[in-house]
mmCIF file of C-alpha atoms and ligand atoms in Angstrom:
data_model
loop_
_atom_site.group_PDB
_atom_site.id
_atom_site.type_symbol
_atom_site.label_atom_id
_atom_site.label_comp_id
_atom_site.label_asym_id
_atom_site.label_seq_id
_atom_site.Cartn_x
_atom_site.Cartn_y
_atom_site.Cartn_z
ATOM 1 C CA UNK J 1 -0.269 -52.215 55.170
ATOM 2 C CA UNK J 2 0.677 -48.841 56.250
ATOM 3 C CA UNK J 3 -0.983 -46.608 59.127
ATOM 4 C CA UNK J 4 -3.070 -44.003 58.640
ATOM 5 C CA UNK J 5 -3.503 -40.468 60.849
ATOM 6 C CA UNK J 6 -6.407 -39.144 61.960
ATOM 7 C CA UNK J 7 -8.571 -40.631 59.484
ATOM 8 C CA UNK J 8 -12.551 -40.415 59.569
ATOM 9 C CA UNK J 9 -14.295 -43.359 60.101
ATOM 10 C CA UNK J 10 -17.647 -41.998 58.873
ATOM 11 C CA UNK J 11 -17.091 -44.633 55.629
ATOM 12 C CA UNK J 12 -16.383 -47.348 58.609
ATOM 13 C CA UNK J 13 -19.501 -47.305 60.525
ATOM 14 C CA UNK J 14 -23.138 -47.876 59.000
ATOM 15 C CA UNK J 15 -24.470 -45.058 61.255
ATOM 16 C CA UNK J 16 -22.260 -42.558 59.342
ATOM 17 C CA UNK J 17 -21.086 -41.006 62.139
ATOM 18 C CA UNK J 18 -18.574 -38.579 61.111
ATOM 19 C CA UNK J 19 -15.593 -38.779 63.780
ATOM 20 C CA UNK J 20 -12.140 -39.551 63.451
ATOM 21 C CA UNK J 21 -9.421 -42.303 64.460
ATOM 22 C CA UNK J 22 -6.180 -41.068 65.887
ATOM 23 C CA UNK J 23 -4.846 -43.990 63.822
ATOM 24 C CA UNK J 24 -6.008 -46.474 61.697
ATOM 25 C CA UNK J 25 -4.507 -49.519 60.254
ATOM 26 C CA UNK J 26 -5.613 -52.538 58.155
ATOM 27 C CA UNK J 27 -4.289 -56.110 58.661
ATOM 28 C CA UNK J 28 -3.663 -59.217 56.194
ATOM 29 C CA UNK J 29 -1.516 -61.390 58.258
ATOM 30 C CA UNK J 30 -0.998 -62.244 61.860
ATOM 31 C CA UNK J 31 3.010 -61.274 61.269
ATOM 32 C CA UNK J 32 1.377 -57.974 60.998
ATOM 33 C CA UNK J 33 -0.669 -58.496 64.552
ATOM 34 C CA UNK J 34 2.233 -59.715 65.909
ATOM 35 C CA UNK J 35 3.806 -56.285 64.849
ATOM 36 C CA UNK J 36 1.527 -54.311 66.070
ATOM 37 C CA UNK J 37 0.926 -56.138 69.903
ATOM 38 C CA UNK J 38 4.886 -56.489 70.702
ATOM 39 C CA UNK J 39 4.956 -53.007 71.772
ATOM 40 C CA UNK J 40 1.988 -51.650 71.728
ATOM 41 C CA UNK J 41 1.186 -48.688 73.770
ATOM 42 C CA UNK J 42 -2.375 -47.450 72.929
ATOM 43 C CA UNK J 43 -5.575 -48.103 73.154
ATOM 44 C CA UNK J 44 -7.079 -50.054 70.473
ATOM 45 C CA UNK J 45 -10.285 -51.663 69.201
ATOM 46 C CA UNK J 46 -10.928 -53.661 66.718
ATOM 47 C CA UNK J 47 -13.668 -52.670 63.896
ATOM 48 C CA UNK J 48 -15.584 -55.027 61.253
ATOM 49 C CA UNK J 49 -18.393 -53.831 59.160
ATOM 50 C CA UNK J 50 -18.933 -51.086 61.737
ATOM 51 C CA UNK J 51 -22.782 -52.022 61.937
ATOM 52 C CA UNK J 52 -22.629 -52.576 66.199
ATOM 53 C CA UNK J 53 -20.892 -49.739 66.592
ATOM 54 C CA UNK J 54 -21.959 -45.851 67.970
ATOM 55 C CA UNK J 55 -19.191 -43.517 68.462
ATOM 56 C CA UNK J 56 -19.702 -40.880 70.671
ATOM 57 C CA UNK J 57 -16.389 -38.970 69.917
ATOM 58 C CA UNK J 58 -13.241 -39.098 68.078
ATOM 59 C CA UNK J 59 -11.193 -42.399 68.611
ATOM 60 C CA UNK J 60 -7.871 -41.259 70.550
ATOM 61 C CA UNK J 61 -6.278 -44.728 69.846
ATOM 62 C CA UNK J 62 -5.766 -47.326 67.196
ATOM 63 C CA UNK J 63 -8.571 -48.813 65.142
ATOM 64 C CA UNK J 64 -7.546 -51.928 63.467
ATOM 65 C CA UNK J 65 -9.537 -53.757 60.667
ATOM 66 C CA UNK J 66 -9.549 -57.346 59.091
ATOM 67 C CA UNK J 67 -8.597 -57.625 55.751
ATOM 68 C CA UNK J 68 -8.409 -61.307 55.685
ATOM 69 C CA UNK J 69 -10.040 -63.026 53.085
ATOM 70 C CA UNK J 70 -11.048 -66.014 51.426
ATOM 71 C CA UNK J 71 -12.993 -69.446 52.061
ATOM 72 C CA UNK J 72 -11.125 -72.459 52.215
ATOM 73 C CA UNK J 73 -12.208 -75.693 52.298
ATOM 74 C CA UNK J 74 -10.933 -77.597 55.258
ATOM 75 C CA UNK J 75 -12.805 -80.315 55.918
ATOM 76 C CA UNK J 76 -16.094 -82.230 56.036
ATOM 77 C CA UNK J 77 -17.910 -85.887 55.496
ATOM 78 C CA UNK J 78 -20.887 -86.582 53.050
ATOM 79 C CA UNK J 79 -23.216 -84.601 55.273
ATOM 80 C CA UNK J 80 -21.534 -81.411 55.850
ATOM 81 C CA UNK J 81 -18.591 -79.230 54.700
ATOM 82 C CA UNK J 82 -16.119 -77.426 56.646
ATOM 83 C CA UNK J 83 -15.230 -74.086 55.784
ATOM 84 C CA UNK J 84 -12.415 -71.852 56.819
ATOM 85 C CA UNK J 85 -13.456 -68.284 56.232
ATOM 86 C CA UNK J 86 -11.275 -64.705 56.739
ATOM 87 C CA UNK J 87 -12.617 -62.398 59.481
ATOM 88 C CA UNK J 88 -12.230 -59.685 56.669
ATOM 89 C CA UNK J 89 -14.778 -61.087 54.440
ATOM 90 C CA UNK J 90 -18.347 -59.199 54.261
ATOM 91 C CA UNK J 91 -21.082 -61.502 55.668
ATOM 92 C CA UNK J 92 -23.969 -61.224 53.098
ATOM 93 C CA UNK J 93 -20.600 -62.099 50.472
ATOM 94 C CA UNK J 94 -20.136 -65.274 52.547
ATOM 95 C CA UNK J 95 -24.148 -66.196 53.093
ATOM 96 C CA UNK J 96 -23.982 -65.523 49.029
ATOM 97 C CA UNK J 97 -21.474 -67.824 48.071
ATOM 98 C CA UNK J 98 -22.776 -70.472 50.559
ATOM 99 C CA UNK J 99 -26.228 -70.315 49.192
ATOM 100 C CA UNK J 100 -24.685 -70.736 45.615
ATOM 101 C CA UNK J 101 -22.549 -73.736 46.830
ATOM 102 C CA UNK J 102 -25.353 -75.656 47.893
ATOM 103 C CA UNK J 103 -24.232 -75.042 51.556
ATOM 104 C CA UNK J 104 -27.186 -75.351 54.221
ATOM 105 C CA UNK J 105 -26.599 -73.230 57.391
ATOM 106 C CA UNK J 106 -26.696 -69.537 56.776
ATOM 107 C CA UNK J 107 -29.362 -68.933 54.693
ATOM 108 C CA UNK J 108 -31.547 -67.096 57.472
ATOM 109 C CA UNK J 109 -28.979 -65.049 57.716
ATOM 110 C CA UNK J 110 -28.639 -63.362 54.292
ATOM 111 C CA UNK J 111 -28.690 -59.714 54.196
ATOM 112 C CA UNK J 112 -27.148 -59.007 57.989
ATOM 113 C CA UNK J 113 -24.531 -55.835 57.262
ATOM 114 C CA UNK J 114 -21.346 -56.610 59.325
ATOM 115 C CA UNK J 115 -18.324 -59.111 58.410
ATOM 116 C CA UNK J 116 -17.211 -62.564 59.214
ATOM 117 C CA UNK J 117 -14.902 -61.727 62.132
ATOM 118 C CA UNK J 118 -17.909 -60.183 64.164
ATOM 119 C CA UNK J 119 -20.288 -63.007 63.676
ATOM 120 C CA UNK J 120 -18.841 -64.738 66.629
ATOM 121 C CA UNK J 121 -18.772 -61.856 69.146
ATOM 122 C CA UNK J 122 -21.867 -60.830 68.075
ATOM 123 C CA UNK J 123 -23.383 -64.572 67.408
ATOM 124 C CA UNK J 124 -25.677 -62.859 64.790
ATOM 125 C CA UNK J 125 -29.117 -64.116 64.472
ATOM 126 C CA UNK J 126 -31.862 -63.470 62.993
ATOM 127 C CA UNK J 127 -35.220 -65.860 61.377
ATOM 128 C CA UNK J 128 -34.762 -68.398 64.049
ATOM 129 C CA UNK J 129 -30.908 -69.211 63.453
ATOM 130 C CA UNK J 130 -27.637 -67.670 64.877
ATOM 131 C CA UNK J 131 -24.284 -68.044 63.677
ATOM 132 C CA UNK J 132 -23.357 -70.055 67.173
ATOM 133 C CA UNK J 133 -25.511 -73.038 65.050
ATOM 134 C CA UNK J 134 -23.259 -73.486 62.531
ATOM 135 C CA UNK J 135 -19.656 -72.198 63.801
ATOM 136 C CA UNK J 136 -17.315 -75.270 64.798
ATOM 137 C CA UNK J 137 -14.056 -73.210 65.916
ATOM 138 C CA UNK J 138 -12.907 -69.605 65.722
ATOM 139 C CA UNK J 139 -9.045 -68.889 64.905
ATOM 140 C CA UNK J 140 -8.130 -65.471 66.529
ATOM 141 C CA UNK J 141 -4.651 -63.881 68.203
ATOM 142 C CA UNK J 142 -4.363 -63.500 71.171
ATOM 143 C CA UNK J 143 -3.001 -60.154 71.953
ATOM 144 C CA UNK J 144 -1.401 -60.699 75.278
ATOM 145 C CA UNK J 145 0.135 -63.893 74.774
ATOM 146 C CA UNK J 146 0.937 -62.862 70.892
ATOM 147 C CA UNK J 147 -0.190 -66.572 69.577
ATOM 148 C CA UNK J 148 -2.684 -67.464 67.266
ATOM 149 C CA UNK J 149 -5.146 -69.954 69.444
ATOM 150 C CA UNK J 150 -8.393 -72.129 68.075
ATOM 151 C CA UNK J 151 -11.557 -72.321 70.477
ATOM 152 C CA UNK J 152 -14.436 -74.841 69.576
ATOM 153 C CA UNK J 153 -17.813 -73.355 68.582
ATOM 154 C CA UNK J 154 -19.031 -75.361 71.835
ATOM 155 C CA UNK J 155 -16.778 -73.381 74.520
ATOM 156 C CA UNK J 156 -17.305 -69.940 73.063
ATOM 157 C CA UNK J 157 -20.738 -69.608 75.345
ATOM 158 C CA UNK J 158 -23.044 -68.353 72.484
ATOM 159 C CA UNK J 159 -26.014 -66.674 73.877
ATOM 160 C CA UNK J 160 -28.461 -64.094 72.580
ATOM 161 C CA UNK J 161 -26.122 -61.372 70.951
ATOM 162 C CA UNK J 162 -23.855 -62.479 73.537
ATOM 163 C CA UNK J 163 -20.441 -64.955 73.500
ATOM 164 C CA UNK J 164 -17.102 -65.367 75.288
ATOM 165 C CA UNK J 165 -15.550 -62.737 73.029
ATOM 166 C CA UNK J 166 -17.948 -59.968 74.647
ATOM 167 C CA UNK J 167 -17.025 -61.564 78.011
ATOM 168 C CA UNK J 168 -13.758 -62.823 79.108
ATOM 169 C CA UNK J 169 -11.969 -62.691 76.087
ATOM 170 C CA UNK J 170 -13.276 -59.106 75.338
ATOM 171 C CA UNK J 171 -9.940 -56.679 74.512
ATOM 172 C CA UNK J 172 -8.068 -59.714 74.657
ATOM 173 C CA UNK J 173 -9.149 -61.540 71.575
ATOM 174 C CA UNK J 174 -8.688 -60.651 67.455
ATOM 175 C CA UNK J 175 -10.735 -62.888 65.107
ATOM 176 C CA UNK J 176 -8.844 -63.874 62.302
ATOM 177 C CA UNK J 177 -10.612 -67.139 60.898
ATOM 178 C CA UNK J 178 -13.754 -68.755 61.786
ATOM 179 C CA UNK J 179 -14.250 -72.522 60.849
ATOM 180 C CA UNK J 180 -18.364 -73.101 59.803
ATOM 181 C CA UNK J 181 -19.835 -76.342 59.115
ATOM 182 C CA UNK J 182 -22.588 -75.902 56.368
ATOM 183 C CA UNK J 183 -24.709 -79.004 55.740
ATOM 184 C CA UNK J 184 -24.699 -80.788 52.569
ATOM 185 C CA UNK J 185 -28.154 -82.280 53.035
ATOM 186 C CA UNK J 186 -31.311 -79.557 52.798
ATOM 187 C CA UNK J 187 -32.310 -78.540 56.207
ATOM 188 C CA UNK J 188 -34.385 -75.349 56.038
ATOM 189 C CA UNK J 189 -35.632 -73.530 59.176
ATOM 190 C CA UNK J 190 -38.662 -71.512 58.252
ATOM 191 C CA UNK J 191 -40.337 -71.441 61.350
ATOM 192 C CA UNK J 192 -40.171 -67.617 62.113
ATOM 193 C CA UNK J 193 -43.208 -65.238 61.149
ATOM 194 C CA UNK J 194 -43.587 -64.874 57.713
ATOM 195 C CA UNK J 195 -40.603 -66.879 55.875
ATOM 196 C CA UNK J 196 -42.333 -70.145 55.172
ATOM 197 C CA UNK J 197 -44.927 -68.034 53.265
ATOM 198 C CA UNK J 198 -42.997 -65.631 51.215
ATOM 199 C CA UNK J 199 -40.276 -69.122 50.672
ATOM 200 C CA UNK J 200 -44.084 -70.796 49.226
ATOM 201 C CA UNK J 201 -44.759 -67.367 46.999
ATOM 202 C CA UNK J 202 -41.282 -67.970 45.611
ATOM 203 C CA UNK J 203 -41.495 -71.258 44.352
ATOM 204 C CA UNK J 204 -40.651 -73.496 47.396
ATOM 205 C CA UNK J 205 -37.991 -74.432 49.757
ATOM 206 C CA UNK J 206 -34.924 -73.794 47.858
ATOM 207 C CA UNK J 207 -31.499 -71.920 49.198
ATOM 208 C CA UNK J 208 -31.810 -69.292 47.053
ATOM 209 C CA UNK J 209 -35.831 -68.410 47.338
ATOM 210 C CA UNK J 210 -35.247 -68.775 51.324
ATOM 211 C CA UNK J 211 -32.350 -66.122 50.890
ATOM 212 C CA UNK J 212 -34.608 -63.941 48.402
ATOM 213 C CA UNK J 213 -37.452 -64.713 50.873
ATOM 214 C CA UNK J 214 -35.072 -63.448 53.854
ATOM 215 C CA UNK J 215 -33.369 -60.594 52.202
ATOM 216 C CA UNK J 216 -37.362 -59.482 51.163
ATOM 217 C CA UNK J 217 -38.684 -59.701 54.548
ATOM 218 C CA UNK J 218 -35.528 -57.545 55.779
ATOM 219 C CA UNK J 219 -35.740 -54.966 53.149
ATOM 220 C CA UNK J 220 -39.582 -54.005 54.109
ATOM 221 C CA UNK J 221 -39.105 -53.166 57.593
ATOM 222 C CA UNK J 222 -35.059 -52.400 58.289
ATOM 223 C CA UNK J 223 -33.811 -49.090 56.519
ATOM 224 C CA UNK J 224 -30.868 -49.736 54.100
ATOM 225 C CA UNK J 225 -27.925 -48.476 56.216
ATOM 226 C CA UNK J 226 -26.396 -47.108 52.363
ATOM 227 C CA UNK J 227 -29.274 -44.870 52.462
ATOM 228 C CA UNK J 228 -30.228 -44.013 56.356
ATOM 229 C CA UNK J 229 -27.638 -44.346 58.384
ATOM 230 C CA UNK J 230 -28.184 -47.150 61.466
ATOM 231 C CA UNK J 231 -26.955 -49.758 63.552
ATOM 232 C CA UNK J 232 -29.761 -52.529 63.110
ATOM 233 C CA UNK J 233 -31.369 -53.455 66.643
ATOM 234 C CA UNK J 234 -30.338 -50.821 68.853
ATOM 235 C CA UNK J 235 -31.684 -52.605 71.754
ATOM 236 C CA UNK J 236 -32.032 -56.247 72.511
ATOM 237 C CA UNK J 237 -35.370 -57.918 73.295
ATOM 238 C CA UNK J 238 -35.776 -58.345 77.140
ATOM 239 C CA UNK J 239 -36.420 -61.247 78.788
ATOM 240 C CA UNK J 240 -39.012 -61.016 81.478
ATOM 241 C CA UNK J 241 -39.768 -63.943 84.572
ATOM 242 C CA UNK J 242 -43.408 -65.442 84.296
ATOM 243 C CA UNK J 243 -43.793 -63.367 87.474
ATOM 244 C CA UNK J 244 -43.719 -60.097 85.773
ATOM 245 C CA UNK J 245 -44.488 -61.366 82.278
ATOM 246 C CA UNK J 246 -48.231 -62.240 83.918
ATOM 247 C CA UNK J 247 -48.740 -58.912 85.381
ATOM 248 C CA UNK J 248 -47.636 -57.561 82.133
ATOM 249 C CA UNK J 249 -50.167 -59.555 80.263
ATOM 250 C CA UNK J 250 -53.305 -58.753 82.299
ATOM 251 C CA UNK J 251 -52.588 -55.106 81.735
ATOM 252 C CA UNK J 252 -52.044 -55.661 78.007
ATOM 253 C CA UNK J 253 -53.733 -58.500 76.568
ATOM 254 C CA UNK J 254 -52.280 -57.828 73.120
ATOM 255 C CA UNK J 255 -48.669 -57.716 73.773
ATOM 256 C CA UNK J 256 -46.422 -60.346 71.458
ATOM 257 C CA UNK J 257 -43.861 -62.442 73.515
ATOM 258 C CA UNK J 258 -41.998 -65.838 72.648
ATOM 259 C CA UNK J 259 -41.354 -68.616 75.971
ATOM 260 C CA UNK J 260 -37.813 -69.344 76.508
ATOM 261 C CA UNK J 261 -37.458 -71.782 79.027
ATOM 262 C CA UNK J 262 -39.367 -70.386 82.207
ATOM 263 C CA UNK J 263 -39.401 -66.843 80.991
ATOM 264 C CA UNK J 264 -41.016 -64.759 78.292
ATOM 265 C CA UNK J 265 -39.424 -62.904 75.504
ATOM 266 C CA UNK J 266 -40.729 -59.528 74.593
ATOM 267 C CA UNK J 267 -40.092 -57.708 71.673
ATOM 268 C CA UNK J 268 -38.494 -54.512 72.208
ATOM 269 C CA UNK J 269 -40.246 -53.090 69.309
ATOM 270 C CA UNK J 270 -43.836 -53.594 70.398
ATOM 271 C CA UNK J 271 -42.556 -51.634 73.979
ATOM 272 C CA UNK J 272 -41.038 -48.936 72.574
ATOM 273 C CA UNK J 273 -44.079 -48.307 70.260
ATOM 274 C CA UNK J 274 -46.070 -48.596 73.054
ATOM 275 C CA UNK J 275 -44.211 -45.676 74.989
ATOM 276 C CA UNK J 276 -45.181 -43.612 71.890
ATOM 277 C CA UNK J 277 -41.653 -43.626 69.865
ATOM 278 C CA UNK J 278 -42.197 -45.093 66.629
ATOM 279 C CA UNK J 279 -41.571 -42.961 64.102
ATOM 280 C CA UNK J 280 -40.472 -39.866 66.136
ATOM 281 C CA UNK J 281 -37.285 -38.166 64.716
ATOM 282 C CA UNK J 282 -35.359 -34.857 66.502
ATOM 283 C CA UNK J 283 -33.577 -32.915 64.422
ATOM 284 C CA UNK J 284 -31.267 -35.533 62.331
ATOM 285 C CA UNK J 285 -31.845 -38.435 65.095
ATOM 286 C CA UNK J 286 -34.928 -41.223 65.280
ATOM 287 C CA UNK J 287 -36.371 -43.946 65.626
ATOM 288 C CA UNK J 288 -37.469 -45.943 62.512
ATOM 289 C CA UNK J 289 -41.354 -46.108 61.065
ATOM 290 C CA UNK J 290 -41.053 -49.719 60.401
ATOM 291 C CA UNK J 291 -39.194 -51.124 62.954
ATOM 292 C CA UNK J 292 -38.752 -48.976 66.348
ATOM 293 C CA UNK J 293 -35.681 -51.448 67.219
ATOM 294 C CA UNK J 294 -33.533 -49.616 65.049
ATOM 295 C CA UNK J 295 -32.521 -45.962 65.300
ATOM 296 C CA UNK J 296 -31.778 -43.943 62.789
ATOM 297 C CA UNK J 297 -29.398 -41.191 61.445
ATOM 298 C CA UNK J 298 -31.374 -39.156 58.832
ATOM 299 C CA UNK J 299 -27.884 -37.268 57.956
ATOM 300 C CA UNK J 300 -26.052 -35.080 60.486
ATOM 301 C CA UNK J 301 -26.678 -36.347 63.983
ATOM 302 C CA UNK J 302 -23.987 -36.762 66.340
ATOM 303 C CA UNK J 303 -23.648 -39.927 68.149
ATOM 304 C CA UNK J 304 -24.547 -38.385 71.734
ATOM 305 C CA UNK J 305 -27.535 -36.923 70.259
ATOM 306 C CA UNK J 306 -28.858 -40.921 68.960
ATOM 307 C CA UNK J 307 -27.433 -41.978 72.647
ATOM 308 C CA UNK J 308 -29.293 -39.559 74.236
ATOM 309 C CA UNK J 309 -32.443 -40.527 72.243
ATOM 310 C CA UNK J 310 -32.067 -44.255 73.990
ATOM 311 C CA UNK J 311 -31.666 -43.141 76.716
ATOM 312 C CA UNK J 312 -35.499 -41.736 76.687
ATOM 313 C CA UNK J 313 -36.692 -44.328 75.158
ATOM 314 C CA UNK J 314 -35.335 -46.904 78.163
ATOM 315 C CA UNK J 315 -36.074 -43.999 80.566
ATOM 316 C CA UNK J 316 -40.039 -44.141 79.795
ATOM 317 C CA UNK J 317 -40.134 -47.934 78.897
ATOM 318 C CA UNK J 318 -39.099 -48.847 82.456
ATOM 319 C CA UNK J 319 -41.699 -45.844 83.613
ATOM 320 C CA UNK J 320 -44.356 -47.764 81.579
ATOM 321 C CA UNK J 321 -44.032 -50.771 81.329
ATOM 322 C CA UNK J 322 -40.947 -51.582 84.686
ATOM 323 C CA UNK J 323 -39.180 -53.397 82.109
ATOM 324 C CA UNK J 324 -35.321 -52.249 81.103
ATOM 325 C CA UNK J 325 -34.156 -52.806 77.930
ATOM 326 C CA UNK J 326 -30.670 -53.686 77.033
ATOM 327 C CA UNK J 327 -28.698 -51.721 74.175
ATOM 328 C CA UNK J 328 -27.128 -54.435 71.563
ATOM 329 C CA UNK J 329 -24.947 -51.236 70.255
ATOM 330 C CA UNK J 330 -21.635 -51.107 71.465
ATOM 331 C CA UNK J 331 -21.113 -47.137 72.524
ATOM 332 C CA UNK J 332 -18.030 -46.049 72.111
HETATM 333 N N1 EPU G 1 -43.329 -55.240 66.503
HETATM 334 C C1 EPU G 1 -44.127 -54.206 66.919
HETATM 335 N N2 EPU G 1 -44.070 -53.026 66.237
HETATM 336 C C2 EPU G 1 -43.290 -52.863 65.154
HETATM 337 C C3 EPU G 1 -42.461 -53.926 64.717
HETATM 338 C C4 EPU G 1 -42.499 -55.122 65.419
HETATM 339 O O1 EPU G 1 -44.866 -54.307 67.882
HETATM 340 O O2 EPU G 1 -43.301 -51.771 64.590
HETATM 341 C C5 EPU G 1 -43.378 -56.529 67.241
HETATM 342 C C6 EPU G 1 -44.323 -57.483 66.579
HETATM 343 O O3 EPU G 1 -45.048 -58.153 67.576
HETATM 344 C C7 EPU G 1 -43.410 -58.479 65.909
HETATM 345 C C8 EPU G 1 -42.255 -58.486 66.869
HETATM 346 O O4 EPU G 1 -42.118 -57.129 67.289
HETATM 347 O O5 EPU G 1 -43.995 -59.723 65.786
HETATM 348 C C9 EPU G 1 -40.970 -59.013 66.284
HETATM 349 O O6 EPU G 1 -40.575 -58.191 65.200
HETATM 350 P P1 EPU G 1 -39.489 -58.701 64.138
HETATM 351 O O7 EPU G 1 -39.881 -59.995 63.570
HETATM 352 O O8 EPU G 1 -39.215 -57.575 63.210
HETATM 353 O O9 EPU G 1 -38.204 -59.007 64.994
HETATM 354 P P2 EPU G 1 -37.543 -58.308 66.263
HETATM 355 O O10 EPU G 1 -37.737 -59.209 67.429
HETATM 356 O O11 EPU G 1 -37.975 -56.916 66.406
HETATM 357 C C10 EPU G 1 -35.274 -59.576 65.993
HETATM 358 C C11 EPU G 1 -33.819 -59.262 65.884
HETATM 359 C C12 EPU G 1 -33.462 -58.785 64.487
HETATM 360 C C13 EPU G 1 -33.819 -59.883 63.518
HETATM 361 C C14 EPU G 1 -35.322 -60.216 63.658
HETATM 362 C C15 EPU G 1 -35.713 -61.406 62.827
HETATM 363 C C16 EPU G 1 -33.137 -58.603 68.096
HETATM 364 C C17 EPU G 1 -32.710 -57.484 68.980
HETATM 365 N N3 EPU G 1 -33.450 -58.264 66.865
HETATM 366 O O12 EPU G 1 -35.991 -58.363 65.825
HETATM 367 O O13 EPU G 1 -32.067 -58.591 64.445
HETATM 368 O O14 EPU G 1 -33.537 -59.510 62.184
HETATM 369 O O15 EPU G 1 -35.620 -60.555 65.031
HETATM 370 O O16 EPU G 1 -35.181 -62.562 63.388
HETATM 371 O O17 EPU G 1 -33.156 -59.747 68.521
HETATM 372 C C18 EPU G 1 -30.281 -57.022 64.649
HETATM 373 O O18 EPU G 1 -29.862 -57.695 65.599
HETATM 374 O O19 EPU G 1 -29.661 -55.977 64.272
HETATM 375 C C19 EPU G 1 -31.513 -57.390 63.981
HETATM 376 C C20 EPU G 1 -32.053 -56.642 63.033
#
């Protein structure tokens, strides 16, 4: 596929930031990566749905996008299926045809903007399950040593929003495939908040009603990045020690958290309401009325001006509260 100039990338990010790429270039094949890497001489960066993304200015380099397709079936026994999908391939299409196929796996994850090849640096989760669960290798090139290479699910050190493509393979590594095992055999997680209700309202504990019941739940409190522009979680929930998690709770009896391990999770949205910013917009920039976690582009703000706005809400969260809070956005 051919190059393109100084292209805007507002149609490439779900923030609709309007800025531009020096150059921009779609690829199919690896041939094509190989192409691009044997002499390359610019910066570049990789984009997928654009939904983790806030550019702060132009792009001076190359922005390169999966258009790899497809789900193939690779493998699998009478329990589970494998499934070889392309890193170009939009999420909520895969989490669609999965939930059609009778695949168990994804389901809590229907309706998450963003594509297949940023599932695994991402390890997207939401409703209790994250793509780490169910991926069993990811195919990407290696742009140094210009070979395709396989790593199993198990060594790419999924975390919370976190694996080893944010770490050490980060500007190294391209996505091109990632393997999934979906399970044959019905094994629904409805343990988060609401789900198992609205999945009961529904009809019961199908694939489908727990993807209507997830897709639901989403649509009430995230904005619709087609109609307000936005990012999803701008910040990631902190993790406190029981140290400061039980001064924390004697001052506020009321505030939500969830034990992992030895420490408490808090959720970022009940802080930043606290510190007064639900709801609040300047000019073209805020911070959503149903969920504070995301910010928001009402039309014509400029990606400093929704960086800036973070940076005042972390500013008077760690004044309130002495707790910092982590940006999932990338900031470019
Ligand atoms: N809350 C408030 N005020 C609000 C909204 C929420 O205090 O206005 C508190 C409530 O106590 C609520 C708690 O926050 O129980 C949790 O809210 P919610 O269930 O909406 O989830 P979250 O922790 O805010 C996380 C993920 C979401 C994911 C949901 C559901 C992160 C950073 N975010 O949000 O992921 O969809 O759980 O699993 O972990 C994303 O990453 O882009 C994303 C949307």
């Amino acid at each position: 596929m051919g190059r393109e100039i100084d292209r805007s990338i507002k149609d490439l990010n779900t923030f609709g930031i309007d800025v531009t790429t020096h150059e921009y270039q779609e690829f199919t094949s690896v041939e094509e990566l190989h192409d691009i890497f044997k002499d390359i001489n610019t910066n570049w960066m990789v984009i997928g749905g654009g939904s983790n993304l806030l550019f702060t200015r132009n792009w001076e380099g190359l922005l390169l996008k999966s258009a790899i397709l497809g789900v193939e079936k690779v493998g699998g026994d009478d329990k589970s299926q494998l499934l070889k999908i392309g890193s170009g391939m939009v999420w909520d299409d895969f989490c669609a045809y999965a939930c059609n196929s009778g695949l168990w796996g994804v389901e809590n994850l229907s309706n998450i903007p963003g594509s297949i090849g940023a599932a695994p640096v991402q390890n997207v989760g939401a409703y209790g399950t994250e793509a780490g669960d169910v991926i069993d290798s990811v195919i990407y090139f290696d742009t140094k040593e210009l070979v395709v290479k396989d790593i199993k699910g198990s060594d790419c050190k999924f975390g919370y929003r976190d694996s080893i493509f944010k770490r050490e393979l980060k500007d190294r590594a391209i996505v091109i495939y990632v393997v999934m095992r979906l399970s044959l055999v019905a094994n629904a997680n409805l343990a988060y908040g609401s789900v198992a209700d609205k999945v009961e309202e529904l009809g019961g504990c199908t694939l489908q009603n727990i993807r209507q019941a997830v897709s639901d739940i989403r649509n009430e409190k995230l904005p619709d990045p087609k109609v307000i522009g936005n990012g999803g979680s701008f910040f990631k929930n902190p993790v406190v020690d029981s140290g400061k998690y039980r001064s924390l709770i004697a001052l506020y009896p009321t505030m939500p958290s969830y034990k992992v391990g030895s420490a408490y999770k808090i959720p970022a949205a009940w802080l930043i309401e606290q510190a007064g910013w639900k709801g609040r917009r300047e000019a073209d920039a805020g911070v959503h009325h149903t969920q504070p976690l995301v910010l928001v582009n009402y039309g014509d703000a400029t990606g400093a001006e929704i960086l800036e706005l973070s940076e005042r809400i972390m500013l008077d969260v760690a004044t309130k509260f002495g707790v910092a809070l982590d940006r999932e956005i990338n900031i470019i």
